[in-house]
PDB file of C-alpha atoms in Angstrom:
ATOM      1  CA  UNK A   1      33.599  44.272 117.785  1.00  0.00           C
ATOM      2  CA  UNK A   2      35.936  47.065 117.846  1.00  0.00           C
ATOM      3  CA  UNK A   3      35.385  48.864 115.010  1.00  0.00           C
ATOM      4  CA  UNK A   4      37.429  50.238 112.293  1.00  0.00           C
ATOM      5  CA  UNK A   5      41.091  50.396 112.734  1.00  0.00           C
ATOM      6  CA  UNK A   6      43.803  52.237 110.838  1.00  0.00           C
ATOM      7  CA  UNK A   7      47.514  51.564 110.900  1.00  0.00           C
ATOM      8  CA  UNK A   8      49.690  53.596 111.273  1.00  0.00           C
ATOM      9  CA  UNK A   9      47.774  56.418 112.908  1.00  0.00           C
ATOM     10  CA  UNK A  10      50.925  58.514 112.043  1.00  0.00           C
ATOM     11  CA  UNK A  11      53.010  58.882 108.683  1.00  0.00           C
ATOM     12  CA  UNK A  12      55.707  61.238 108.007  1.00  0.00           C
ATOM     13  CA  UNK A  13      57.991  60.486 104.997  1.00  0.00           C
ATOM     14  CA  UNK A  14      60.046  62.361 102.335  1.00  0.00           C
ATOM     15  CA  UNK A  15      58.667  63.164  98.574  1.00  0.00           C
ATOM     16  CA  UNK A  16      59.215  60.686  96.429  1.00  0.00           C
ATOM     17  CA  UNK A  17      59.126  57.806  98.661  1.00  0.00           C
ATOM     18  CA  UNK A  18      55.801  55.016  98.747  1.00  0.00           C
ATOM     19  CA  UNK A  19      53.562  55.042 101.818  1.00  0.00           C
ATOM     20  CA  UNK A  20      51.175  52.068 102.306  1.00  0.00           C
ATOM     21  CA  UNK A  21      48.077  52.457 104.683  1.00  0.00           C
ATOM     22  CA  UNK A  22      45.942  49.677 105.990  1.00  0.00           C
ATOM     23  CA  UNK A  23      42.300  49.821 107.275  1.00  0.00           C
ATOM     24  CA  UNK A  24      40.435  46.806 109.220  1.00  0.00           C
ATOM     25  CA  UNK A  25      36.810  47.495 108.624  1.00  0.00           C
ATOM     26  CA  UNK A  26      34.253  46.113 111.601  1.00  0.00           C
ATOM     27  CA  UNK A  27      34.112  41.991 110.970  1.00  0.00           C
ATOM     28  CA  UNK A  28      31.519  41.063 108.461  1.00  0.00           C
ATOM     29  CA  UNK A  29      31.309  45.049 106.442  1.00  0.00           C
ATOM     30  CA  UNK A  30      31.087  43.882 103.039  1.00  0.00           C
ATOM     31  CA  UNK A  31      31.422  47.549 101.964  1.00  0.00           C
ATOM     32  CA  UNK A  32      34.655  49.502 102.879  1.00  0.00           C
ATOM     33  CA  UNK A  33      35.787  53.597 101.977  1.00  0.00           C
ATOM     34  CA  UNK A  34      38.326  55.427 101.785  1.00  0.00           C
ATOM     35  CA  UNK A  35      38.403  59.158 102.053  1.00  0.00           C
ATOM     36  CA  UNK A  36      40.572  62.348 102.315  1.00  0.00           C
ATOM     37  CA  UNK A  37      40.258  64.675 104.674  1.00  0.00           C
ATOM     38  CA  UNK A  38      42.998  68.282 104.519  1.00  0.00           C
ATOM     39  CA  UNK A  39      43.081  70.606 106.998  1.00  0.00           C
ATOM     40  CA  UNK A  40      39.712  72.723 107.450  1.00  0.00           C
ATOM     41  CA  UNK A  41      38.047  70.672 104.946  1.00  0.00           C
ATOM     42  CA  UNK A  42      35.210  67.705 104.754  1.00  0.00           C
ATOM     43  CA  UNK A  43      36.373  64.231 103.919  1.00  0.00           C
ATOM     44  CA  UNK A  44      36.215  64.074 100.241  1.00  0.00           C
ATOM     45  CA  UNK A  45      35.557  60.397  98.991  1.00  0.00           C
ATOM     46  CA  UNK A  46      38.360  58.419  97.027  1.00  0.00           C
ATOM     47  CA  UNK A  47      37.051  55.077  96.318  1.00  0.00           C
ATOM     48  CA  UNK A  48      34.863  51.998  97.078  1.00  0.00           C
ATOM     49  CA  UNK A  49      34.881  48.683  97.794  1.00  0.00           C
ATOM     50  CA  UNK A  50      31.731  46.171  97.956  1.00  0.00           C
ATOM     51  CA  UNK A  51      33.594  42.915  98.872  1.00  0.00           C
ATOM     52  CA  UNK A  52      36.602  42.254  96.725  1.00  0.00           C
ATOM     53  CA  UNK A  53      35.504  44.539  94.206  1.00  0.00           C
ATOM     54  CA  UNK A  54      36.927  48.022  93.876  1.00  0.00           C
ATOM     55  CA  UNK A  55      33.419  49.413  92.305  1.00  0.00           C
ATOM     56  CA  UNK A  56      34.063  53.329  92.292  1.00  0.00           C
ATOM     57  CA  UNK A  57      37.267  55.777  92.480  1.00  0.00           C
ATOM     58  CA  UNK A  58      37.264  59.166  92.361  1.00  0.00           C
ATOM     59  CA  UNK A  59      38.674  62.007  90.207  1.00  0.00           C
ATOM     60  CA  UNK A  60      40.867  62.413  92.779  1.00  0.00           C
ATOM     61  CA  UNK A  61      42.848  59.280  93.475  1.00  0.00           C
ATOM     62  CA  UNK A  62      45.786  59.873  90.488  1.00  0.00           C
ATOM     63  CA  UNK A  63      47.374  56.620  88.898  1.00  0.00           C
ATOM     64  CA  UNK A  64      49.613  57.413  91.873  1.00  0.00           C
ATOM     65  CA  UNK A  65      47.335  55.508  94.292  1.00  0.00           C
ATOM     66  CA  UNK A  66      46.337  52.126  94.135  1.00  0.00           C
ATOM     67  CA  UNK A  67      43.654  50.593  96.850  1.00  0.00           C
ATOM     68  CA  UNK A  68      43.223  46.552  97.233  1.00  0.00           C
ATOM     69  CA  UNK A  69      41.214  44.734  99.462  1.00  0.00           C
ATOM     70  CA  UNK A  70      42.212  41.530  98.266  1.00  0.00           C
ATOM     71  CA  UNK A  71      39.983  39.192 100.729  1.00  0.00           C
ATOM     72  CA  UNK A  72      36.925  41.213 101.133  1.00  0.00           C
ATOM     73  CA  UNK A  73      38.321  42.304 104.759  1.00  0.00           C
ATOM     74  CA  UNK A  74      41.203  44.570 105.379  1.00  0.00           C
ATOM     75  CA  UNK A  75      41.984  46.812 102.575  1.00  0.00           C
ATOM     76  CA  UNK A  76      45.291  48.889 101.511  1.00  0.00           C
ATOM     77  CA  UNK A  77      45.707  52.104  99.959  1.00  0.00           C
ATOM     78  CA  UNK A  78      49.254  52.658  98.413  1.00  0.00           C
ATOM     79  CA  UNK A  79      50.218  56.258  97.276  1.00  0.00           C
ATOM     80  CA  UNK A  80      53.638  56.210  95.103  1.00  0.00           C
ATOM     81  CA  UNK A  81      56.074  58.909  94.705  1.00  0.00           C
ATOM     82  CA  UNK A  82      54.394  61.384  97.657  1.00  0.00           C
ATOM     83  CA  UNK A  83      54.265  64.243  96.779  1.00  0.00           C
ATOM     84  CA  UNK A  84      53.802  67.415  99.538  1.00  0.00           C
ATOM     85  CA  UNK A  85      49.974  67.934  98.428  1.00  0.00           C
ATOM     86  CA  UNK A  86      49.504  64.060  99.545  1.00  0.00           C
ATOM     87  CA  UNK A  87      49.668  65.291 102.917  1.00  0.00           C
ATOM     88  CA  UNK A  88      46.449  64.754 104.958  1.00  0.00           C
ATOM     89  CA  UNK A  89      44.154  62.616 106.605  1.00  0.00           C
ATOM     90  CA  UNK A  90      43.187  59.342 105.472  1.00  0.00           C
ATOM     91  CA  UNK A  91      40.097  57.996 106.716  1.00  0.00           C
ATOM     92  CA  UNK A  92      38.765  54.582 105.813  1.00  0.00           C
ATOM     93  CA  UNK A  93      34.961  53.699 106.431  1.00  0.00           C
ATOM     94  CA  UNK A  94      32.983  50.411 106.695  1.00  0.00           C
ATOM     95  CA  UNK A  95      29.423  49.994 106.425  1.00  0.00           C
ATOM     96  CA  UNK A  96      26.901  46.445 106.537  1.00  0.00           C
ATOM     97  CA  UNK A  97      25.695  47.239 103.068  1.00  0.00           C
ATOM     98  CA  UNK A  98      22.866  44.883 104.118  1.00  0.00           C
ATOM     99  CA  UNK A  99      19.991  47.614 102.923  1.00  0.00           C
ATOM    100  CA  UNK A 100      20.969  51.012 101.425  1.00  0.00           C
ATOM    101  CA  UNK A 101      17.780  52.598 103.654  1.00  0.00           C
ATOM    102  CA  UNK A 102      20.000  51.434 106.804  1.00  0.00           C
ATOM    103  CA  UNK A 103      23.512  51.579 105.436  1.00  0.00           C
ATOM    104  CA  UNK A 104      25.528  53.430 108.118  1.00  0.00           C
ATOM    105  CA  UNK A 105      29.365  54.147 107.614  1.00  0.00           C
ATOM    106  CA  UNK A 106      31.477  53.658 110.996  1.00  0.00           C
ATOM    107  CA  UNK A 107      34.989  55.734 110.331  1.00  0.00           C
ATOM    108  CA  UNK A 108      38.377  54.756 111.804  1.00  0.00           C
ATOM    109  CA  UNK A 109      40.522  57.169 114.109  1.00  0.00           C
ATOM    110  CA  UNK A 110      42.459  57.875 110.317  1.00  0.00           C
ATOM    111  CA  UNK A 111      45.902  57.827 109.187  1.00  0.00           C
ATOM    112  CA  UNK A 112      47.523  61.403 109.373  1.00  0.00           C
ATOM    113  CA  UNK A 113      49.912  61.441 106.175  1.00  0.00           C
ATOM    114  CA  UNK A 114      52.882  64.171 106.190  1.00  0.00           C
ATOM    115  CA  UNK A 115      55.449  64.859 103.049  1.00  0.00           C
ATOM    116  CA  UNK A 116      58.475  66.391 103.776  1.00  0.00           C
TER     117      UNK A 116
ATOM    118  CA  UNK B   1      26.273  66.935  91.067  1.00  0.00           C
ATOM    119  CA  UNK B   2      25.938  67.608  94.675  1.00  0.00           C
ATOM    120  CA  UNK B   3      27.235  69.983  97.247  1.00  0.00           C
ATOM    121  CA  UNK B   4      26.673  70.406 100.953  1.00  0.00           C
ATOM    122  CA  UNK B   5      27.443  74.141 102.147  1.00  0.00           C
ATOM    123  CA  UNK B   6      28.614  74.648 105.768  1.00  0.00           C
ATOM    124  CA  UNK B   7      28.947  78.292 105.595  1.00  0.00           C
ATOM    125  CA  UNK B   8      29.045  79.288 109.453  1.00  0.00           C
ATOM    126  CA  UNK B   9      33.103  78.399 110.235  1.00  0.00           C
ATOM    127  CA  UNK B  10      32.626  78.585 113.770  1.00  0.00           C
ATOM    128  CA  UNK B  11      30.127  78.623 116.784  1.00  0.00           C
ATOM    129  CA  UNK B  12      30.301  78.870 120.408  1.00  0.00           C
ATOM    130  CA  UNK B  13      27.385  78.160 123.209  1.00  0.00           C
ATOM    131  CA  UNK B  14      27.246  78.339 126.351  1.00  0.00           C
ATOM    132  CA  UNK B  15      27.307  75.111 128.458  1.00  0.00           C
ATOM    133  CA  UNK B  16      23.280  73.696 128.555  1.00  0.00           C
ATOM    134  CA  UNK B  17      22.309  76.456 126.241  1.00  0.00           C
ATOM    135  CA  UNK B  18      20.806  75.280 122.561  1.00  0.00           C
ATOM    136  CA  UNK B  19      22.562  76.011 119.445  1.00  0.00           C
ATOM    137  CA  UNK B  20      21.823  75.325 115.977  1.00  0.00           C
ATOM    138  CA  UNK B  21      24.386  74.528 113.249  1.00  0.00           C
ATOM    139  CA  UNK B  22      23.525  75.119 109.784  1.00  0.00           C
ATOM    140  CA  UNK B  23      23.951  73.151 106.352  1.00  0.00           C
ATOM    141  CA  UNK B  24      22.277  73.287 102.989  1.00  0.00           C
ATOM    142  CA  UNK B  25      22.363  70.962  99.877  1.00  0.00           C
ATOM    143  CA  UNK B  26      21.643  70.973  96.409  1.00  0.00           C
ATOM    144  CA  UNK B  27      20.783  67.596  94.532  1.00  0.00           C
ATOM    145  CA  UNK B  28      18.491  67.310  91.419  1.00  0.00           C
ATOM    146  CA  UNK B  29      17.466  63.960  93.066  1.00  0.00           C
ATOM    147  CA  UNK B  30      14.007  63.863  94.880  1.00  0.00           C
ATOM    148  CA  UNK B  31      15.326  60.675  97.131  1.00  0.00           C
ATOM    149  CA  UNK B  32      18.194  60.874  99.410  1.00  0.00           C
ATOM    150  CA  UNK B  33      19.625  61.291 103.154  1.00  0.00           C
ATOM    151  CA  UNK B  34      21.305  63.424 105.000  1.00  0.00           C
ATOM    152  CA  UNK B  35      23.455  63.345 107.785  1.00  0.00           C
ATOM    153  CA  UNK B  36      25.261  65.112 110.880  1.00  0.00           C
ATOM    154  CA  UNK B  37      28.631  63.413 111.868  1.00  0.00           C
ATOM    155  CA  UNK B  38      30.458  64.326 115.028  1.00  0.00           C
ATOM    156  CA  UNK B  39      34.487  64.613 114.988  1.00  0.00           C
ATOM    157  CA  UNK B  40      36.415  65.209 118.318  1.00  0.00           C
ATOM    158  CA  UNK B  41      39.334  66.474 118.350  1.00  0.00           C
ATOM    159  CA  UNK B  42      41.864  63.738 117.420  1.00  0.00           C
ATOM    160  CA  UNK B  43      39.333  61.184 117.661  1.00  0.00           C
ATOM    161  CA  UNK B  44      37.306  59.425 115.228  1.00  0.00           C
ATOM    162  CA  UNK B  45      33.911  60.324 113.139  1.00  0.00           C
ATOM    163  CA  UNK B  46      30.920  59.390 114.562  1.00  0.00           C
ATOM    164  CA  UNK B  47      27.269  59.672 113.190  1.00  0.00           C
ATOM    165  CA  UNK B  48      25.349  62.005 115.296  1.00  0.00           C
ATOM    166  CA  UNK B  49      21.830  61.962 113.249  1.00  0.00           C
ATOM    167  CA  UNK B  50      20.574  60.858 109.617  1.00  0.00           C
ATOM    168  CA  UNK B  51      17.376  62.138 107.985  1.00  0.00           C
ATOM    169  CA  UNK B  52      15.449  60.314 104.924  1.00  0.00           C
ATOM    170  CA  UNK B  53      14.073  62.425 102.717  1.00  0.00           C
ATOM    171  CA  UNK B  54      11.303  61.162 101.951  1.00  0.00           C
ATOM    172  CA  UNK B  55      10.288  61.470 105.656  1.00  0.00           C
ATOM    173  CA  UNK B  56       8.148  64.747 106.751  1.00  0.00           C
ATOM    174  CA  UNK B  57       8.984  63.814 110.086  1.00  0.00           C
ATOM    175  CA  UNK B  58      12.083  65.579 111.565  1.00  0.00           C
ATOM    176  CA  UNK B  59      14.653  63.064 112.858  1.00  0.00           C
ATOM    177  CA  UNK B  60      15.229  63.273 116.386  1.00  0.00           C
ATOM    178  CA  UNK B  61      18.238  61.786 118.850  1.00  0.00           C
ATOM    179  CA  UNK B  62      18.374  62.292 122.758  1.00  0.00           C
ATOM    180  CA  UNK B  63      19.362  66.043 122.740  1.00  0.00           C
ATOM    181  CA  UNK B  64      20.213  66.441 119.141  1.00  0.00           C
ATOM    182  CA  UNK B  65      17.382  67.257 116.608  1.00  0.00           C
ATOM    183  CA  UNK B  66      17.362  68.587 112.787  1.00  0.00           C
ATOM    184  CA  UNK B  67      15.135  71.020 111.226  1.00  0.00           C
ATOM    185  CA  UNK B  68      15.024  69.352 107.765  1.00  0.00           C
ATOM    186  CA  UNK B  69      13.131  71.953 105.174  1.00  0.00           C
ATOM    187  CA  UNK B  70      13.107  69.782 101.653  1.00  0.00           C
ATOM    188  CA  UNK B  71      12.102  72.226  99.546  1.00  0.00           C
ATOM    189  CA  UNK B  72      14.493  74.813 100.778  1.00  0.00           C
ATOM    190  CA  UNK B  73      17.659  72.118 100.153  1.00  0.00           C
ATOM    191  CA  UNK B  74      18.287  73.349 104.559  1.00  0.00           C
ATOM    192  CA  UNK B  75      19.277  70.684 107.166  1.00  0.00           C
ATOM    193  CA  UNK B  76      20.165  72.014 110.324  1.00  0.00           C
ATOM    194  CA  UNK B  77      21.355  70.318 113.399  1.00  0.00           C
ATOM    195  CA  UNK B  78      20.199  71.532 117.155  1.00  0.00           C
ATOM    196  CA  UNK B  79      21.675  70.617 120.011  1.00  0.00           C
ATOM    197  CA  UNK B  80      19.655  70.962 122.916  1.00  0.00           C
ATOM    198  CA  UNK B  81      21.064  71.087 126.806  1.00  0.00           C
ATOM    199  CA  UNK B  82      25.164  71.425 125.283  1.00  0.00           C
ATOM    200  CA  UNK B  83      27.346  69.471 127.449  1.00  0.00           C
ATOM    201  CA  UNK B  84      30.970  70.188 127.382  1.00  0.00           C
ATOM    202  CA  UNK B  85      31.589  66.993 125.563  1.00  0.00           C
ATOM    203  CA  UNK B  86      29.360  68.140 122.454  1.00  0.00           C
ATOM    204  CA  UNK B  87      32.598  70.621 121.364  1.00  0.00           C
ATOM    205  CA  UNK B  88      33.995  69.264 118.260  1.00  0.00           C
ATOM    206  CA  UNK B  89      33.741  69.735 114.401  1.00  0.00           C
ATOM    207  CA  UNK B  90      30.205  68.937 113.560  1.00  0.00           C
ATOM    208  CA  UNK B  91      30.168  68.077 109.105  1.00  0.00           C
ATOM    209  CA  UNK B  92      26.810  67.956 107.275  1.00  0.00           C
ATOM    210  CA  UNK B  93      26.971  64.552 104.620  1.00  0.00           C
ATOM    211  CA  UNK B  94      24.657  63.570 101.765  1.00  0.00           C
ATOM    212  CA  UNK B  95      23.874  60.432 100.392  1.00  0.00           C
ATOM    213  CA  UNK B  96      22.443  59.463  97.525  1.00  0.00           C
ATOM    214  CA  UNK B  97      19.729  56.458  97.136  1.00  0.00           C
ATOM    215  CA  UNK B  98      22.022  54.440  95.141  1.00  0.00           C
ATOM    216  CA  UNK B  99      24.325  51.555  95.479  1.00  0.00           C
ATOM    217  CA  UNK B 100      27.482  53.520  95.739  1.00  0.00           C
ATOM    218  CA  UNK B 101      26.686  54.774  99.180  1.00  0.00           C
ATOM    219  CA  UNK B 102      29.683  57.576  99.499  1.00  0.00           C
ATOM    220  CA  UNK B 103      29.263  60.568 101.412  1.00  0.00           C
ATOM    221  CA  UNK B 104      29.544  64.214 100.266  1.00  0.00           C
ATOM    222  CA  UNK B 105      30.479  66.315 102.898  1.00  0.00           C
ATOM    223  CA  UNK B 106      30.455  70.137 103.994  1.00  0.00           C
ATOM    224  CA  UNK B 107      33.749  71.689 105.224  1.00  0.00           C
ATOM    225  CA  UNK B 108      32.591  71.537 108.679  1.00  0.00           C
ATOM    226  CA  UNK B 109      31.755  73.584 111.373  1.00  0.00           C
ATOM    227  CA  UNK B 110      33.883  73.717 115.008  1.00  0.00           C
ATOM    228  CA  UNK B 111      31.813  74.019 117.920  1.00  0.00           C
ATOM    229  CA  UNK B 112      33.409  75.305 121.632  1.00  0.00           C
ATOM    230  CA  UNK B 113      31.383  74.693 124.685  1.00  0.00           C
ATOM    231  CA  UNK B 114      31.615  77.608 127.213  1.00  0.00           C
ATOM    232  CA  UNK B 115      31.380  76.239 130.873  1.00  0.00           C
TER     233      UNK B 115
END
C-alpha cells in the first residue's frame, strides 16, 4: 500500500488552456475527494465520489470542472479554459468508507496548479 | 452551516516545550467529529488526532492531546515534548455524522520549532 498518489505534482499552463489531474486513491477506498487548497487557506471541499458515483459537488467547482472516476479507482478532475484564480493546490483524498464512526481520509502529496 | 475558526496565524515553541493550538466550531448538529491534520512543508496531510463528540473523554495520541469543550464549540490541540519535526501547518477539520463524509477546515495555523 502506498497511499494516495497525484500526478502531476506540478502544473503550470497558460489561461485558456485544459489541465487534467489524476488521483490514485489507496487500493480498495471506495470513497475518493477532491479538494482545493490556495495559499494561506484550509482545503475547501469540491466533490465526492462513493464508488463510481459522483454523489456531492460543491458550490465551488463551476461547469468549468468536470471530475470522473469511471472504474471506482483512479479518478480525474478536468478544469477547462483556466483561468488565473484556478491556481492552487489540488488535493485528492481516499477513505475505506467501511463505517462513518471510523472513516479516515488519507490525502495525496497534491497537484500544485499555476495559470499564467 | 459550519465553520471551523483558526484564529491564531502563527505559533512558535521552543524545542520539548508544550504548546497548544487553538480551533473553535459552530454546528447546530449535536453529533459530529473533529479533527487535527498535520501538513509539512511540501509534503502531504496527515491526521494527527480525531475526537467524537459524543465522547466526554478527551482523545489522546503519544504526545499530542486535545482539550475538547462541547458546549463551548473549542477543540484545541497540545503538543506535549515538541520535537523539531512537529513544525508544520497544523488545520482544525469537522465532520459531520452523515454519509457525505467531507471535511470543513480552518485556515490553519504554522507552527516553528525553536531548537
Amino acid at each position: 500500500d502506498t497511499g494516495v498518489s497525484q500526478d502531476p505534482r506540478h502544473k503550470i499552463t497558460k489561461r485558456g488552456q485544459n489541465v487534467t489531474f489524476r488521483c490514485d486513491p489507496i487500493s480498495e477506498h471506495n470513497r475518493l475527494y477532491w479538494y482545493r487548497q490556495t495559499l494561506g487557506q484550509g482545503p475547501e471541499f469540491l466533490t465526492y465520489f462513493q464508488n463510481e458515483a459522483q454523489l456531492e459537488k460543491s458550490r465551488l467547482l463551476s461547469d468549468r470542472f468536470s471530475a470522473e472516476r469511471p472504474k471506482g479507482s483512479f479518478s480525474t478532475l478536468e478544469i477547462q479554459r483556466t483561468e488565473q484564480g484556478d491556481s492552487a493546490m489540488y488535493l485528492c483524498a481516499s477513505s475505506s468508507g467501511l463505517a462513518v464512526s471510523t472513516d479516515t481520509q488519507y490525502f495525496g502529496p497534491g497537484t500544485r496548479l499555476t495559470v499564467l | 452551516a459550519q465553520t471551523v475558526t483558526q484564529s491564531q496565524p502563527e505559533m512558535s515553541v521552543q524545542e520539548a516545550e508544550t504548546v497548544t493550538l487553538s480551533c473553535t466550531y459552530d454546528t447546530s448538529e449535536s453529533d459530529y467529529y473533529l479533527f487535527w491534520y498535520k501538513q509539512p512543508p511540501s509534503r502531504q496531510m496527515i491526521l494527527v488526532i480525531r475526537q467524537e463528540a459524543y465522547k466526554q473523554q478527551n482523545a489522546t495520541e503519544n504526545r499530542f492531546s486535545v482539550n475538547f469543550q462541547k458546549a463551548a464549540k473549542s477543540f484545541s490541540l497540545k503538543i506535549s515534548d515538541s520535537q523539531l519535526g512537529d513544525a508544520a501547518m497544523y488545520f482544525c477539520a469537522y465532520r459531520t455524522t452523515g454519509a457525505n463524509s467531507k471535511l470543513t477546515f480552518g485556515k490553519g495555523i504554522t507552527l516553528s520549532v525553536r531548537p
